[in-house]
Amino acid sequence: MSASVRDVAKRAGVSVGTVSNVLNHPEKVSAATVKRVKTAIQDLGFVRNDAARQLRAGKSRSIGLVVLDLANPFFTDLGRGVEARADLAGLTVLVGNSAEDAQRERRYLDQFEQQRLQGILLTPRGEAVDRLVHLREQGIAVVLVDREAGESGFSSVAVDDEAGGMLAAKHLLEIGRRRIAYVAGPTAIRQVSDRLRGLNSATANSGASVEVIEVPALSLACGRRAGDEIAARPESERPDAIFAANDLLAIGLLQGLMSGRVAVPEDIAIIGYDDIEFASAAVIPLSSIRQPAYAMGESAFDLLIDEANALSRGEVPVPRRVVFEPELVVRNSTRP
């Protein structure tokens, strides 16, 4: 049977309240008493029950992060930014991977609510406003990440994806491409549809055509299959440029096209989105639209803590939106 706080107090010859102060507010206790209590803790092998403590206090020392795809290095970098800020604040980060599945996303939100986390950072699969309102009513802060909140009443951190789509399209037009394919993941994902909107806006009066190829997921494997399909077409039916909704799709497309003996960029130019580390290391270095993932994670954490503090004071959080500007990074996959 594990030792209790009472066991520690008895061993150290102090009250239970003194042990509690040593664990939570050591500055209130003399150095000699702190040393005596810590010696008793070590001798007895006492481990504090944080779960029980959080239930009594009604507040956890953890936050949740739910992202669309942990296999995507963009979300890994974003998570590193969140974790760096959380570590400085003495908080831990619990990570959930929705895998672009709305039901799986809902299960993570349910679990994090049950654990009474201080807050949740969410990259939503679709629209989840009602669920998020419920979480806030339970005292759990919520901030959307890599997704603008619009008029939902929540804070958000995102990149201007419509502007990113326009950057990609304008670059392809500038290098003389006029038959552009947009290889997208599910268009129910807002980022995917926003990037397409930017593409359409930039090409509207250019004389260029836009073909949308929707694939099941924003993954390397789906990009590879799309590349195989495009390479198998007669040359006259192929696009002369591809804008991929993210870099994983773009790298998969590159593999599929090259295996089908399609030259990149001579026959088909490719540009991705995110500028993950692998983009510059691809066999043909990949042009991309850069998102500052790490900085987005840091900003999202700061907004979340501000909202959590407001809720703890009984205030209604004032929504704030941080929007980063995308950046065009040109490499060999689109160089003439």
C-alpha positions as a printed Julia matrix, in Angstrom:
336×3 Matrix{Float64}:
   0.0    0.0     0.0
   1.41   3.43   -0.95
   2.2    6.03    1.68
  -0.28   8.85    2.32
   0.15  12.49    3.28
  -0.74  11.51    6.84
   2.07   8.94    6.84
   4.52  11.61    5.69
   3.29  14.06    8.37
   3.66  11.44   11.1
   7.16  10.46    9.93
   8.32  14.11    9.78
   6.61  15.07   13.04
   4.52  17.85   11.44
   0.87  18.49   10.61
  -0.84  17.41    7.38
  -1.21  21.11    6.53
   2.54  21.6     6.78
   3.14  18.73    4.38
   0.65  20.33    1.99
   2.5   23.63    2.2
   5.83  21.94    1.49
   4.3   20.35   -1.62
   2.46  23.41   -2.88
   3.85  26.54   -1.17
   7.33  25.73    0.19
   8.09  29.44    0.6
   5.7   29.44    3.58
   7.72  26.82    5.48
  11.13  27.03    7.11
  14.06  25.46    5.28
  14.61  22.97    8.1
  11.0   21.78    8.0
  11.07  21.5     4.2
  14.16  19.33    4.46
  12.55  17.12    7.14
   9.36  16.62    5.11
  11.26  15.87    1.9
  13.37  13.3     3.75
  10.18  11.61    4.99
   8.75  11.65    1.44
  11.89   9.99    0.11
  12.04   7.41    2.92
   8.4    6.41    2.47
   8.4    6.55   -1.34
   5.43   8.91   -1.25
   3.99   9.91   -4.65
   1.52  12.79   -4.77
  -1.88  11.9    -6.26
  -2.24  14.75   -8.74
  -5.51  13.38  -10.14
  -7.19  13.55   -6.74
  -5.69  16.97   -6.07
  -7.02  18.3    -9.36
 -10.51  16.97   -8.63
 -10.51  18.77   -5.28
  -9.16  21.98   -6.79
 -11.3   21.74   -9.92
  -8.32  22.63  -12.11
  -5.7   20.53  -13.86
  -2.04  21.34  -14.47
  -2.41  20.15  -18.05
  -3.74  21.46  -21.34
  -4.88  19.5   -24.39
  -3.77  19.8   -28.01
  -5.85  18.06  -30.69
  -4.45  18.18  -34.24
  -5.48  16.79  -37.61
  -2.46  14.59  -38.29
   0.55  13.93  -36.06
   2.33  12.35  -39.03
   2.54  15.83  -40.55
   5.73  17.58  -39.34
   3.85  20.9   -39.45
   1.81  19.81  -36.43
   4.9   18.41  -34.72
   6.58  21.82  -34.99
   3.4   23.55  -33.82
   3.24  21.19  -30.82
   6.87  21.98  -29.96
   5.97  25.66  -29.77
   3.04  24.9   -27.46
   5.17  22.63  -25.28
   7.98  25.17  -24.93
   5.56  27.78  -23.55
   3.77  25.22  -21.37
   7.05  24.06  -19.82
   7.88  27.62  -18.76
   4.43  27.84  -17.14
   4.81  24.52  -15.32
   2.1   22.83  -17.36
   2.05  19.57  -19.31
   0.56  19.06  -22.76
  -1.68  16.09  -23.59
  -1.76  15.51  -27.35
  -4.57  13.94  -29.37
  -4.42  13.0   -33.04
  -7.86  13.2   -34.65
  -6.49  11.73  -37.91
  -8.99  13.96  -39.76
 -11.82  11.95  -38.16
 -14.65  14.0   -36.59
 -15.75  11.19  -34.25
 -12.21  10.64  -33.01
 -11.88  14.38  -32.43
 -15.09  14.3   -30.37
 -13.76  11.45  -28.22
 -10.62  13.42  -27.39
 -12.67  16.48  -26.45
 -14.85  14.3   -24.21
 -11.81  12.78  -22.51
 -10.15  16.14  -21.97
 -13.37  17.53  -20.51
 -13.57  14.61  -18.07
  -9.98  15.29  -17.0
 -10.86  18.94  -16.32
  -7.98  20.34  -18.29
  -7.26  24.05  -18.02
  -7.76  24.47  -21.74
  -7.75  22.86  -25.15
  -6.02  23.9   -28.37
  -7.9   22.46  -31.33
  -7.38  22.17  -35.07
 -10.95  21.13  -35.91
 -11.91  18.61  -38.57
 -15.08  20.52  -39.39
 -17.48  22.83  -37.55
 -17.55  22.2   -33.79
 -18.87  25.45  -32.32
 -21.63  23.91  -30.17
 -19.17  21.46  -28.62
 -16.69  24.24  -27.9
 -19.35  26.44  -26.3
 -20.16  23.53  -23.97
 -16.49  23.19  -22.99
 -16.26  26.88  -22.17
 -19.41  26.61  -20.06
 -17.59  23.93  -18.06
 -14.75  26.39  -17.4
 -12.39  24.95  -20.01
 -10.66  27.5   -22.26
 -10.61  26.78  -25.99
  -8.47  28.28  -28.76
  -8.54  27.24  -32.42
  -5.16  26.61  -34.04
  -4.33  26.66  -37.76
  -7.92  27.75  -38.3
  -9.49  31.2   -38.19
 -12.41  31.4   -35.78
 -14.54  33.75  -37.88
 -17.57  34.94  -35.93
 -17.65  31.92  -33.61
 -16.66  33.95  -30.55
 -13.45  31.99  -29.93
  -9.84  33.04  -30.12
  -7.71  31.63  -32.91
  -4.22  31.48  -34.35
  -3.86  30.86  -38.07
  -2.15  31.77  -41.29
  -4.09  33.62  -43.97
  -4.69  30.53  -46.1
  -6.56  32.4   -48.81
  -3.53  34.67  -49.23
  -1.35  31.54  -49.27
  -3.4   30.07  -52.1
  -3.04  33.31  -54.04
   0.74  33.32  -53.53
   1.02  29.78  -54.91
  -1.21  30.56  -57.91
   0.56  33.8   -58.8
   3.92  32.04  -58.7
   2.69  29.3   -61.06
   1.24  31.91  -63.41
   4.48  33.9   -63.37
   6.45  30.86  -64.57
   4.0   30.45  -67.46
   1.76  27.61  -66.22
  -1.86  27.7   -67.32
  -3.29  24.23  -66.6
  -3.24  24.06  -62.82
  -4.44  21.12  -60.72
  -5.23  21.61  -57.04
  -4.7   18.33  -55.19
  -6.77  18.73  -52.04
  -7.63  16.75  -49.0
 -11.25  16.75  -47.81
 -12.72  20.15  -48.66
 -14.65  20.03  -45.36
 -11.34  21.03  -43.77
 -11.44  24.83  -43.78
  -7.75  25.27  -44.57
  -8.15  23.2   -47.74
 -11.13  25.2   -48.98
  -9.52  28.55  -48.08
  -6.38  27.7   -50.1
  -8.58  26.75  -53.04
 -10.46  30.04  -52.75
  -7.17  31.92  -52.98
  -6.13  29.86  -56.0
  -9.42  30.57  -57.78
  -9.21  34.27  -56.97
  -5.7   34.61  -58.4
  -6.5   32.7   -61.6
  -9.95  34.16  -62.25
  -8.94  36.54  -65.06
  -5.71  34.86  -66.15
  -7.0   32.46  -68.78
  -5.7   29.55  -66.69
  -7.82  26.5   -65.95
  -8.12  24.94  -62.48
  -8.82  21.25  -61.91
  -9.61  20.12  -58.36
  -8.5   16.61  -57.44
  -9.89  15.71  -54.0
  -8.14  12.86  -52.16
  -9.26  11.14  -48.92
  -6.53  12.54  -46.66
  -3.69  15.05  -46.56
  -1.1   12.28  -46.56
   1.99  11.11  -48.41
   0.22   7.94  -49.59
  -2.73   9.87  -51.04
  -0.32  12.2   -52.83
   1.56   9.23  -54.29
  -1.67   7.7   -55.64
  -2.71  11.03  -57.17
   0.74  11.34  -58.78
   0.44   7.84  -60.25
  -2.99   8.7   -61.68
  -1.81  11.96  -63.24
   1.3   10.31  -64.72
  -0.9    7.61  -66.32
  -2.9   10.19  -68.27
  -2.1   11.03  -71.89
   0.35  13.92  -71.94
  -2.24  16.25  -73.48
  -4.6   15.67  -70.51
  -2.08  16.34  -67.78
  -1.83  19.65  -65.89
   1.35  21.64  -66.35
   1.37  22.64  -62.66
   0.11  21.23  -59.37
  -0.66  23.11  -56.18
  -0.88  20.6   -53.32
  -2.86  21.44  -50.17
   0.13  20.48  -48.02
   3.73  19.34  -48.36
   3.04  15.69  -47.58
   0.7   15.53  -50.57
   3.26  17.39  -52.68
   6.09  15.0   -51.82
   3.85  12.01  -52.58
   2.89  13.61  -55.9
   6.56  14.12  -56.72
   7.25  10.43  -56.1
   4.31   9.32  -58.22
   5.13  11.6   -61.13
   8.82  10.69  -61.17
   8.06   6.97  -61.09
   5.8    7.59  -64.11
   8.67   9.32  -65.91
   7.09  12.76  -65.74
   9.79  15.44  -65.44
   9.47  17.97  -62.6
   9.4   20.91  -63.16
   9.87  20.68  -66.95
   6.58  18.84  -67.58
   4.74  19.59  -64.35
   5.74  22.16  -61.72
   4.76  21.38  -58.1
   4.26  23.66  -55.11
   3.19  22.54  -51.65
   2.06  24.22  -48.43
   3.59  24.38  -44.91
   7.31  24.3   -45.81
   8.07  21.35  -43.54
  11.71  20.34  -43.13
  11.34  17.48  -45.63
  10.35  19.93  -48.38
  13.9   21.2   -48.85
  15.31  17.66  -48.55
  13.15  16.07  -51.27
  14.84  14.51  -54.33
  13.76  17.64  -56.16
  13.62  20.36  -53.47
  10.02  21.45  -53.11
   8.65  24.96  -53.49
   6.17  25.68  -50.74
   4.08  28.26  -48.9
   5.66  28.64  -45.49
   3.68  28.68  -42.25
   5.54  29.63  -39.03
   4.37  26.55  -37.13
   6.5   26.95  -33.98
   5.51  30.61  -33.52
   1.86  29.68  -34.08
   2.1   27.15  -31.25
   3.63  29.73  -28.91
   0.95  32.31  -29.72
  -1.86  29.78  -29.32
  -0.64  28.83  -25.84
  -0.47  32.48  -24.77
  -4.05  33.08  -25.92
  -5.22  29.91  -24.15
  -3.71  30.92  -20.81
  -5.23  34.4   -21.06
  -8.64  32.83  -21.68
  -8.19  30.29  -18.86
  -7.33  33.11  -16.45
 -10.4   35.08  -17.55
 -12.66  32.07  -16.97
 -11.14  31.48  -13.52
 -12.13  35.06  -12.63
 -15.67  34.46  -13.82
 -15.23  36.69  -16.87
 -16.35  36.08  -20.44
 -13.16  35.83  -22.54
 -12.77  38.45  -25.27
 -11.95  36.61  -28.52
  -8.65  37.53  -30.15
  -7.37  36.48  -33.55
  -3.72  36.19  -34.48
  -3.2   35.86  -38.23
   0.28  35.2   -39.6
   1.18  36.05  -43.18
   2.29  33.16  -45.44
   5.59  33.29  -47.32
   6.49  31.92  -50.75
   9.6   29.73  -50.75
  10.84  28.92  -54.27
  12.93  25.8   -54.88
  13.68  23.51  -57.82
  10.21  21.98  -58.19
   8.96  25.21  -59.82
  12.18  26.76  -61.14
  11.99  26.98  -64.96
